[in-house]
Amino acid sequence: MRVSRCVKWPLQVFDSEDRSLSLKSLAGQVVILLYESRDSTEQNRIFKDHLIALKQKGGNFRVVPIVDCSSASLWFKGIWKGQIREHSVKEGVDIYCDWTGDAGKAYASNPGVSNVYVIDKGGLLQYQHTGAVPSSDMPKIKSLLDAR
């Protein structure tokens, strides 16, 4: 689906080292935001592998994976952080945690499935998809990533 609306960035998204991610740090970049639960991180594996290949070919975009960690109890938060840290190293990208679920609500994400958003350099949402990204959408996404 191609949409065009301004993205409001939630300020409560942190990596496994508790560093927050701000919209200001992403200004002027094309961003692919992946909002997923811990059970849906493999749903878009083919899409993620395609993104890795595009990045290796010099793709000028930022991938921002966010995991819904709102179900983690205070007692297990450290374990979740450790697992997020391990997956960040494995994937070669910082993975961010939504500890409150507010980011998911802000983006109207569907729980339990992979949610994909492409945000242009001006901060406008240009593509949104819930579930596995169909291969037929890849040319559209690639054109958004190539936009200067």
Tab-separated table of N, CA and C in Angstrom:
chain	number	residue	atom	x	y	z
A	1	MET	N	0.846	-1.167	0.000
A	1	MET	CA	0.000	0.000	0.000
A	1	MET	C	0.892	1.230	0.000
A	2	ARG	N	0.587	2.209	-0.811
A	2	ARG	CA	1.340	3.453	-0.847
A	2	ARG	C	0.511	4.517	-0.145
A	3	VAL	N	1.077	5.113	0.870
A	3	VAL	CA	0.405	6.159	1.618
A	3	VAL	C	1.351	7.341	1.744
A	4	SER	N	0.837	8.451	2.123
A	4	SER	CA	1.703	9.613	2.306
A	4	SER	C	1.156	10.450	3.453
A	5	ARG	N	1.739	10.239	4.610
A	5	ARG	CA	1.374	11.042	5.761
A	5	ARG	C	2.608	11.238	6.621
A	6	CYS	N	2.606	12.291	7.391
A	6	CYS	CA	3.746	12.626	8.231
A	6	CYS	C	3.867	11.603	9.360
A	7	VAL	N	5.090	11.224	9.668
A	7	VAL	CA	5.354	10.249	10.720
A	7	VAL	C	5.690	10.979	12.010
A	8	LYS	N	5.003	10.630	13.074
A	8	LYS	CA	5.321	11.158	14.396
A	8	LYS	C	6.185	10.115	15.088
A	9	TRP	N	7.373	10.501	15.456
A	9	TRP	CA	8.334	9.553	16.001
A	9	TRP	C	8.180	9.419	17.512
A	10	PRO	N	7.950	8.211	17.992
A	10	PRO	CA	7.878	8.020	19.447
A	10	PRO	C	9.265	8.177	20.057
A	11	LEU	N	9.341	8.814	21.187
A	11	LEU	CA	10.639	9.082	21.800
A	11	LEU	C	11.067	7.997	22.773
A	12	GLN	N	10.286	6.966	22.958
A	12	GLN	CA	10.604	5.928	23.929
A	12	GLN	C	11.059	4.630	23.280
A	13	VAL	N	11.922	4.710	22.293
A	13	VAL	CA	12.471	3.533	21.634
A	13	VAL	C	13.961	3.512	21.943
A	14	PHE	N	14.432	2.370	22.483
A	14	PHE	CA	15.806	2.280	22.946
A	14	PHE	C	16.478	1.026	22.405
A	15	ASP	N	17.798	1.092	22.228
A	15	ASP	CA	18.524	-0.120	21.863
A	15	ASP	C	18.831	-0.917	23.137
A	16	SER	N	19.553	-2.013	22.998
A	16	SER	CA	19.809	-2.884	24.145
A	16	SER	C	20.751	-2.261	25.166
A	17	GLU	N	21.372	-1.135	24.801
A	17	GLU	CA	22.255	-0.410	25.729
A	17	GLU	C	21.556	0.819	26.308
A	18	ASP	N	20.233	0.895	26.114
A	18	ASP	CA	19.396	1.997	26.608
A	18	ASP	C	19.664	3.346	25.932
A	19	ARG	N	20.197	3.323	24.713
A	19	ARG	CA	20.364	4.559	23.947
A	19	ARG	C	19.085	4.786	23.156
A	20	SER	N	18.533	5.996	23.263
A	20	SER	CA	17.280	6.275	22.555
A	20	SER	C	17.565	6.649	21.107
A	21	LEU	N	16.559	6.447	20.289
A	21	LEU	CA	16.639	6.808	18.878
A	21	LEU	C	15.716	7.993	18.666
A	22	SER	N	16.241	9.042	18.055
A	22	SER	CA	15.422	10.233	17.832
A	22	SER	C	15.194	10.449	16.343
A	23	LEU	N	14.090	11.099	16.045
A	23	LEU	CA	13.773	11.434	14.662
A	23	LEU	C	14.854	12.342	14.078
A	24	LYS	N	15.387	13.218	14.906
A	24	LYS	CA	16.413	14.147	14.447
A	24	LYS	C	17.620	13.401	13.871
A	25	SER	N	17.972	12.275	14.487
A	25	SER	CA	19.135	11.519	14.010
A	25	SER	C	18.874	10.842	12.668
A	26	LEU	N	17.616	10.744	12.266
A	26	LEU	CA	17.264	10.103	11.000
A	26	LEU	C	16.880	11.099	9.914
A	27	ALA	N	16.944	12.376	10.236
A	27	ALA	CA	16.531	13.420	9.295
A	27	ALA	C	17.315	13.313	7.989
A	28	GLY	N	16.595	13.417	6.892
A	28	GLY	CA	17.220	13.392	5.577
A	28	GLY	C	17.567	12.009	5.072
A	29	GLN	N	17.159	10.970	5.783
A	29	GLN	CA	17.429	9.596	5.368
A	29	GLN	C	16.123	8.881	5.010
A	30	VAL	N	16.203	7.967	4.067
A	30	VAL	CA	15.089	7.062	3.822
A	30	VAL	C	15.197	5.982	4.893
A	31	VAL	N	14.074	5.695	5.560
A	31	VAL	CA	14.074	4.757	6.680
A	31	VAL	C	13.098	3.621	6.402
A	32	ILE	N	13.575	2.407	6.623
A	32	ILE	CA	12.689	1.244	6.620
A	32	ILE	C	12.532	0.849	8.071
A	33	LEU	N	11.328	1.018	8.568
A	33	LEU	CA	11.027	0.679	9.948
A	33	LEU	C	10.302	-0.664	9.960
A	34	LEU	N	10.826	-1.598	10.740
A	34	LEU	CA	10.214	-2.914	10.904
A	34	LEU	C	9.748	-3.004	12.345
A	35	TYR	N	8.452	-3.108	12.564
A	35	TYR	CA	7.913	-3.233	13.917
A	35	TYR	C	7.380	-4.649	14.064
A	36	GLU	N	7.992	-5.394	14.997
A	36	GLU	CA	7.660	-6.810	15.118
A	36	GLU	C	7.583	-7.238	16.579
A	37	SER	N	6.904	-8.347	16.801
A	37	SER	CA	6.933	-8.989	18.111
A	37	SER	C	8.064	-10.011	18.071
A	38	ARG	N	8.410	-10.546	19.215
A	38	ARG	CA	9.498	-11.538	19.206
A	38	ARG	C	9.099	-12.799	18.439
A	39	ASP	N	7.814	-13.027	18.277
A	39	ASP	CA	7.347	-14.211	17.554
A	39	ASP	C	7.237	-13.994	16.045
A	40	SER	N	7.375	-12.746	15.593
A	40	SER	CA	7.171	-12.490	14.159
A	40	SER	C	8.439	-12.019	13.450
A	41	THR	N	9.585	-12.084	14.125
A	41	THR	CA	10.807	-11.537	13.533
A	41	THR	C	11.278	-12.280	12.283
A	42	GLU	N	10.866	-13.521	12.110
A	42	GLU	CA	11.272	-14.277	10.921
A	42	GLU	C	10.254	-14.207	9.792
A	43	GLN	N	9.118	-13.582	10.034
A	43	GLN	CA	8.055	-13.528	9.031
A	43	GLN	C	8.506	-12.836	7.743
A	44	ASN	N	9.380	-11.847	7.874
A	44	ASN	CA	9.874	-11.122	6.702
A	44	ASN	C	11.355	-11.403	6.452
A	45	ARG	N	11.789	-12.622	6.730
A	45	ARG	CA	13.207	-12.984	6.539
A	45	ARG	C	13.654	-12.742	5.108
A	46	ILE	N	12.854	-13.127	4.124
A	46	ILE	CA	13.231	-12.930	2.716
A	46	ILE	C	13.394	-11.438	2.422
A	47	PHE	N	12.463	-10.633	2.918
A	47	PHE	CA	12.534	-9.184	2.727
A	47	PHE	C	13.801	-8.618	3.381
A	48	LYS	N	14.091	-9.046	4.597
A	48	LYS	CA	15.284	-8.560	5.309
A	48	LYS	C	16.561	-8.953	4.575
A	49	ASP	N	16.616	-10.170	4.066
A	49	ASP	CA	17.781	-10.605	3.297
A	49	ASP	C	17.944	-9.751	2.041
A	50	HIS	N	16.817	-9.399	1.417
A	50	HIS	CA	16.861	-8.526	0.234
A	50	HIS	C	17.412	-7.145	0.615
A	51	LEU	N	16.990	-6.624	1.779
A	51	LEU	CA	17.500	-5.330	2.238
A	51	LEU	C	19.005	-5.378	2.489
A	52	ILE	N	19.462	-6.473	3.077
A	52	ILE	CA	20.901	-6.634	3.329
A	52	ILE	C	21.665	-6.596	2.016
A	53	ALA	N	21.154	-7.293	1.008
A	53	ALA	CA	21.803	-7.306	-0.308
A	53	ALA	C	21.830	-5.903	-0.920
A	54	LEU	N	20.733	-5.169	-0.787
A	54	LEU	CA	20.692	-3.796	-1.315
A	54	LEU	C	21.686	-2.892	-0.580
A	55	LYS	N	21.784	-3.054	0.736
A	55	LYS	CA	22.742	-2.248	1.519
A	55	LYS	C	24.169	-2.561	1.082
A	56	GLN	N	24.467	-3.839	0.827
A	56	GLN	CA	25.808	-4.243	0.416
A	56	GLN	C	26.160	-3.693	-0.961
A	57	LYS	N	25.136	-3.397	-1.759
A	57	LYS	CA	25.356	-2.809	-3.084
A	57	LYS	C	25.396	-1.283	-3.008
A	58	GLY	N	25.458	-0.738	-1.797
A	58	GLY	CA	25.572	0.702	-1.629
A	58	GLY	C	24.264	1.418	-1.393
A	59	GLY	N	23.233	0.688	-0.993
A	59	GLY	CA	21.940	1.319	-0.721
A	59	GLY	C	22.056	2.398	0.338
A	60	ASN	N	21.448	3.539	0.059
A	60	ASN	CA	21.538	4.689	0.958
A	60	ASN	C	20.233	4.837	1.734
A	61	PHE	N	20.012	3.933	2.677
A	61	PHE	CA	18.814	3.967	3.504
A	61	PHE	C	19.161	3.373	4.859
A	62	ARG	N	18.305	3.605	5.815
A	62	ARG	CA	18.532	3.121	7.183
A	62	ARG	C	17.446	2.121	7.550
A	63	VAL	N	17.837	0.976	8.061
A	63	VAL	CA	16.897	-0.028	8.539
A	63	VAL	C	16.792	0.124	10.048
A	64	VAL	N	15.554	0.293	10.534
A	64	VAL	CA	15.311	0.467	11.974
A	64	VAL	C	14.330	-0.600	12.437
A	65	PRO	N	14.868	-1.726	12.931
A	65	PRO	CA	13.986	-2.747	13.485
A	65	PRO	C	13.601	-2.412	14.922
A	66	ILE	N	12.318	-2.500	15.222
A	66	ILE	CA	11.812	-2.258	16.574
A	66	ILE	C	11.035	-3.495	17.003
A	67	VAL	N	11.353	-3.993	18.187
A	67	VAL	CA	10.655	-5.154	18.729
A	67	VAL	C	9.717	-4.693	19.837
A	68	ASP	N	8.493	-5.170	19.782
A	68	ASP	CA	7.521	-4.893	20.839
A	68	ASP	C	7.923	-5.704	22.068
A	69	CYS	N	8.463	-5.015	23.061
A	69	CYS	CA	8.922	-5.659	24.300
A	69	CYS	C	7.977	-5.354	25.457
A	70	SER	N	6.795	-4.859	25.142
A	70	SER	CA	5.879	-4.404	26.192
A	70	SER	C	5.389	-5.538	27.076
A	71	SER	N	5.506	-6.777	26.613
A	71	SER	CA	5.060	-7.893	27.446
A	71	SER	C	6.141	-8.367	28.419
A	72	ALA	N	7.332	-7.805	28.318
A	72	ALA	CA	8.425	-8.213	29.210
A	72	ALA	C	8.195	-7.634	30.604
A	73	SER	N	8.246	-8.486	31.600
A	73	SER	CA	8.106	-7.993	32.972
A	73	SER	C	9.422	-7.379	33.415
A	74	LEU	N	9.356	-6.560	34.414
A	74	LEU	CA	10.546	-5.900	34.947
A	74	LEU	C	11.613	-6.924	35.321
A	75	TRP	N	11.198	-8.071	35.817
A	75	TRP	CA	12.130	-9.111	36.253
A	75	TRP	C	12.921	-9.703	35.099
A	76	PHE	N	12.342	-9.709	33.906
A	76	PHE	CA	12.991	-10.345	32.764
A	76	PHE	C	13.547	-9.337	31.750
A	77	LYS	N	13.484	-8.056	32.059
A	77	LYS	CA	13.942	-7.019	31.124
A	77	LYS	C	15.415	-7.218	30.754
A	78	GLY	N	16.243	-7.581	31.722
A	78	GLY	CA	17.663	-7.803	31.451
A	78	GLY	C	17.889	-8.957	30.485
A	79	ILE	N	17.099	-10.004	30.624
A	79	ILE	CA	17.207	-11.147	29.712
A	79	ILE	C	16.814	-10.729	28.306
A	80	TRP	N	15.722	-9.971	28.192
A	80	TRP	CA	15.285	-9.473	26.880
A	80	TRP	C	16.381	-8.624	26.242
A	81	LYS	N	16.984	-7.729	27.039
A	81	LYS	CA	18.043	-6.868	26.499
A	81	LYS	C	19.196	-7.713	25.967
A	82	GLY	N	19.574	-8.753	26.717
A	82	GLY	CA	20.651	-9.630	26.279
A	82	GLY	C	20.322	-10.316	24.967
A	83	GLN	N	19.086	-10.781	24.832
A	83	GLN	CA	18.673	-11.440	23.590
A	83	GLN	C	18.629	-10.448	22.426
A	84	ILE	N	18.155	-9.232	22.703
A	84	ILE	CA	18.125	-8.189	21.663
A	84	ILE	C	19.556	-7.870	21.225
A	85	ARG	N	20.465	-7.757	22.178
A	85	ARG	CA	21.873	-7.474	21.886
A	85	ARG	C	22.460	-8.581	20.988
A	86	GLU	N	22.192	-9.852	21.326
A	86	GLU	CA	22.685	-10.970	20.520
A	86	GLU	C	22.134	-10.916	19.097
A	87	HIS	N	20.846	-10.627	18.967
A	87	HIS	CA	20.242	-10.556	17.637
A	87	HIS	C	20.761	-9.349	16.857
A	88	SER	N	21.064	-8.251	17.541
A	88	SER	CA	21.632	-7.079	16.874
A	88	SER	C	22.969	-7.423	16.232
A	89	VAL	N	23.798	-8.158	16.975
A	89	VAL	CA	25.097	-8.568	16.447
A	89	VAL	C	24.907	-9.525	15.271
A	90	LYS	N	24.017	-10.490	15.436
A	90	LYS	CA	23.745	-11.487	14.388
A	90	LYS	C	23.252	-10.822	13.104
A	91	GLU	N	22.348	-9.849	13.235
A	91	GLU	CA	21.756	-9.182	12.072
A	91	GLU	C	22.627	-8.053	11.523
A	92	GLY	N	23.576	-7.566	12.320
A	92	GLY	CA	24.439	-6.478	11.882
A	92	GLY	C	23.753	-5.128	11.873
A	93	VAL	N	22.741	-4.968	12.732
A	93	VAL	CA	22.002	-3.703	12.809
A	93	VAL	C	21.501	-3.519	14.240
A	94	ASP	N	21.459	-2.285	14.692
A	94	ASP	CA	20.898	-2.021	16.024
A	94	ASP	C	19.410	-2.324	16.011
A	95	ILE	N	18.969	-3.112	16.969
A	95	ILE	CA	17.554	-3.421	17.117
A	95	ILE	C	17.051	-2.629	18.319
A	96	TYR	N	15.922	-1.967	18.138
A	96	TYR	CA	15.373	-1.104	19.178
A	96	TYR	C	14.202	-1.769	19.881
A	97	CYS	N	14.003	-1.387	21.132
A	97	CYS	CA	12.973	-1.981	21.980
A	97	CYS	C	11.882	-0.965	22.266
A	98	ASP	N	10.655	-1.396	22.117
A	98	ASP	CA	9.491	-0.602	22.501
A	98	ASP	C	8.963	-1.211	23.804
A	99	TRP	N	9.443	-0.678	24.924
A	99	TRP	CA	9.123	-1.252	26.231
A	99	TRP	C	7.698	-0.960	26.666
A	100	THR	N	7.085	0.079	26.120
A	100	THR	CA	5.743	0.475	26.548
A	100	THR	C	4.649	0.085	25.557
A	101	GLY	N	5.032	-0.224	24.334
A	101	GLY	CA	4.053	-0.508	23.281
A	101	GLY	C	3.565	0.754	22.590
A	102	ASP	N	4.065	1.917	23.016
A	102	ASP	CA	3.602	3.188	22.450
A	102	ASP	C	3.973	3.356	20.976
A	103	ALA	N	5.146	2.864	20.583
A	103	ALA	CA	5.539	2.990	19.177
A	103	ALA	C	4.592	2.176	18.299
A	104	GLY	N	4.245	0.989	18.744
A	104	GLY	CA	3.301	0.159	17.992
A	104	GLY	C	1.958	0.831	17.847
A	105	LYS	N	1.498	1.470	18.918
A	105	LYS	CA	0.224	2.190	18.858
A	105	LYS	C	0.322	3.392	17.924
A	106	ALA	N	1.451	4.110	17.988
A	106	ALA	CA	1.628	5.300	17.148
A	106	ALA	C	1.577	4.957	15.668
A	107	TYR	N	2.088	3.781	15.307
A	107	TYR	CA	2.106	3.368	13.913
A	107	TYR	C	0.936	2.468	13.555
A	108	ALA	N	0.019	2.267	14.493
A	108	ALA	CA	-1.141	1.395	14.281
A	108	ALA	C	-0.696	0.012	13.805
A	109	SER	N	0.356	-0.492	14.442
A	109	SER	CA	0.885	-1.808	14.093
A	109	SER	C	-0.053	-2.906	14.565
A	110	ASN	N	-0.100	-3.968	13.789
A	110	ASN	CA	-0.878	-5.134	14.173
A	110	ASN	C	0.001	-6.031	15.032
A	111	PRO	N	-0.466	-6.384	16.221
A	111	PRO	CA	0.360	-7.207	17.107
A	111	PRO	C	0.537	-8.621	16.580
A	112	GLY	N	1.717	-9.178	16.867
A	112	GLY	CA	1.981	-10.566	16.523
A	112	GLY	C	2.400	-10.819	15.089
A	113	VAL	N	2.489	-9.768	14.280
A	113	VAL	CA	2.931	-9.910	12.894
A	113	VAL	C	3.978	-8.844	12.583
A	114	SER	N	4.681	-9.048	11.497
A	114	SER	CA	5.684	-8.084	11.060
A	114	SER	C	4.983	-6.912	10.374
A	115	ASN	N	5.371	-5.710	10.746
A	115	ASN	CA	4.816	-4.487	10.158
A	115	ASN	C	5.967	-3.718	9.514
A	116	VAL	N	5.813	-3.346	8.247
A	116	VAL	CA	6.879	-2.692	7.491
A	116	VAL	C	6.421	-1.302	7.065
A	117	TYR	N	7.297	-0.319	7.272
A	117	TYR	CA	7.019	1.069	6.899
A	117	TYR	C	8.230	1.615	6.165
A	118	VAL	N	8.006	2.321	5.061
A	118	VAL	CA	9.078	3.041	4.385
A	118	VAL	C	8.769	4.524	4.522
A	119	ILE	N	9.705	5.241	5.119
A	119	ILE	CA	9.550	6.662	5.397
A	119	ILE	C	10.576	7.417	4.552
A	120	ASP	N	10.117	8.402	3.800
A	120	ASP	CA	11.032	9.120	2.909
A	120	ASP	C	11.874	10.140	3.673
A	121	LYS	N	12.778	10.797	2.948
A	121	LYS	CA	13.713	11.747	3.561
A	121	LYS	C	13.008	12.918	4.228
A	122	GLY	N	11.804	13.212	3.776
A	122	GLY	CA	11.042	14.318	4.353
A	122	GLY	C	10.187	13.908	5.550
A	123	GLY	N	10.273	12.642	5.948
A	123	GLY	CA	9.508	12.166	7.091
A	123	GLY	C	8.099	11.732	6.762
A	124	LEU	N	7.822	11.514	5.466
A	124	LEU	CA	6.491	11.066	5.056
A	124	LEU	C	6.469	9.552	4.884
A	125	LEU	N	5.421	8.947	5.386
A	125	LEU	CA	5.227	7.519	5.235
A	125	LEU	C	4.786	7.250	3.803
A	126	GLN	N	5.587	6.460	3.081
A	126	GLN	CA	5.309	6.194	1.667
A	126	GLN	C	4.840	4.775	1.399
A	127	TYR	N	5.076	3.863	2.347
A	127	TYR	CA	4.682	2.477	2.164
A	127	TYR	C	4.421	1.866	3.525
A	128	GLN	N	3.380	1.051	3.603
A	128	GLN	CA	3.035	0.358	4.845
A	128	GLN	C	2.472	-1.007	4.486
A	129	HIS	N	2.961	-2.033	5.190
A	129	HIS	CA	2.454	-3.380	4.933
A	129	HIS	C	2.475	-4.186	6.224
A	130	THR	N	1.451	-4.979	6.436
A	130	THR	CA	1.364	-5.882	7.573
A	130	THR	C	1.502	-7.303	7.071
A	131	GLY	N	2.396	-8.068	7.700
A	131	GLY	CA	2.642	-9.442	7.281
A	131	GLY	C	3.856	-9.518	6.376
A	132	ALA	N	4.039	-10.670	5.761
A	132	ALA	CA	5.169	-10.864	4.858
A	132	ALA	C	5.019	-9.967	3.631
A	133	VAL	N	6.071	-9.230	3.320
A	133	VAL	CA	6.037	-8.344	2.157
A	133	VAL	C	6.022	-9.201	0.896
A	134	PRO	N	5.012	-9.014	0.041
A	134	PRO	CA	4.959	-9.815	-1.191
A	134	PRO	C	6.073	-9.408	-2.152
A	135	SER	N	6.595	-10.381	-2.872
A	135	SER	CA	7.679	-10.097	-3.824
A	135	SER	C	7.227	-9.083	-4.876
A	136	SER	N	5.932	-9.027	-5.143
A	136	SER	CA	5.412	-8.075	-6.132
A	136	SER	C	5.556	-6.621	-5.660
A	137	ASP	N	5.742	-6.410	-4.351
A	137	ASP	CA	5.928	-5.052	-3.826
A	137	ASP	C	7.384	-4.597	-3.867
A	138	MET	N	8.312	-5.518	-4.102
A	138	MET	CA	9.729	-5.159	-4.053
A	138	MET	C	10.135	-4.068	-5.045
A	139	PRO	N	9.655	-4.084	-6.286
A	139	PRO	CA	10.020	-2.978	-7.186
A	139	PRO	C	9.563	-1.616	-6.658
A	140	LYS	N	8.368	-1.563	-6.072
A	140	LYS	CA	7.870	-0.300	-5.492
A	140	LYS	C	8.780	0.147	-4.354
A	141	ILE	N	9.114	-0.787	-3.481
A	141	ILE	CA	9.958	-0.459	-2.328
A	141	ILE	C	11.341	-0.023	-2.813
A	142	LYS	N	11.912	-0.738	-3.757
A	142	LYS	CA	13.227	-0.382	-4.261
A	142	LYS	C	13.223	1.021	-4.869
A	143	SER	N	12.147	1.381	-5.575
A	143	SER	CA	12.079	2.731	-6.153
A	143	SER	C	12.011	3.792	-5.050
A	144	LEU	N	11.344	3.479	-3.941
A	144	LEU	CA	11.310	4.419	-2.817
A	144	LEU	C	12.675	4.555	-2.165
A	145	LEU	N	13.419	3.453	-2.102
A	145	LEU	CA	14.749	3.472	-1.505
A	145	LEU	C	15.752	4.195	-2.397
A	146	ASP	N	15.520	4.149	-3.691
A	146	ASP	CA	16.421	4.802	-4.649
A	146	ASP	C	16.117	6.281	-4.837
A	147	ALA	N	14.981	6.735	-4.311
A	147	ALA	CA	14.575	8.138	-4.500
A	147	ALA	C	15.612	9.074	-3.911
A	148	ARG	N	15.962	10.059	-4.662
A	148	ARG	CA	16.957	11.040	-4.209
A	148	ARG	C	16.251	12.164	-3.597
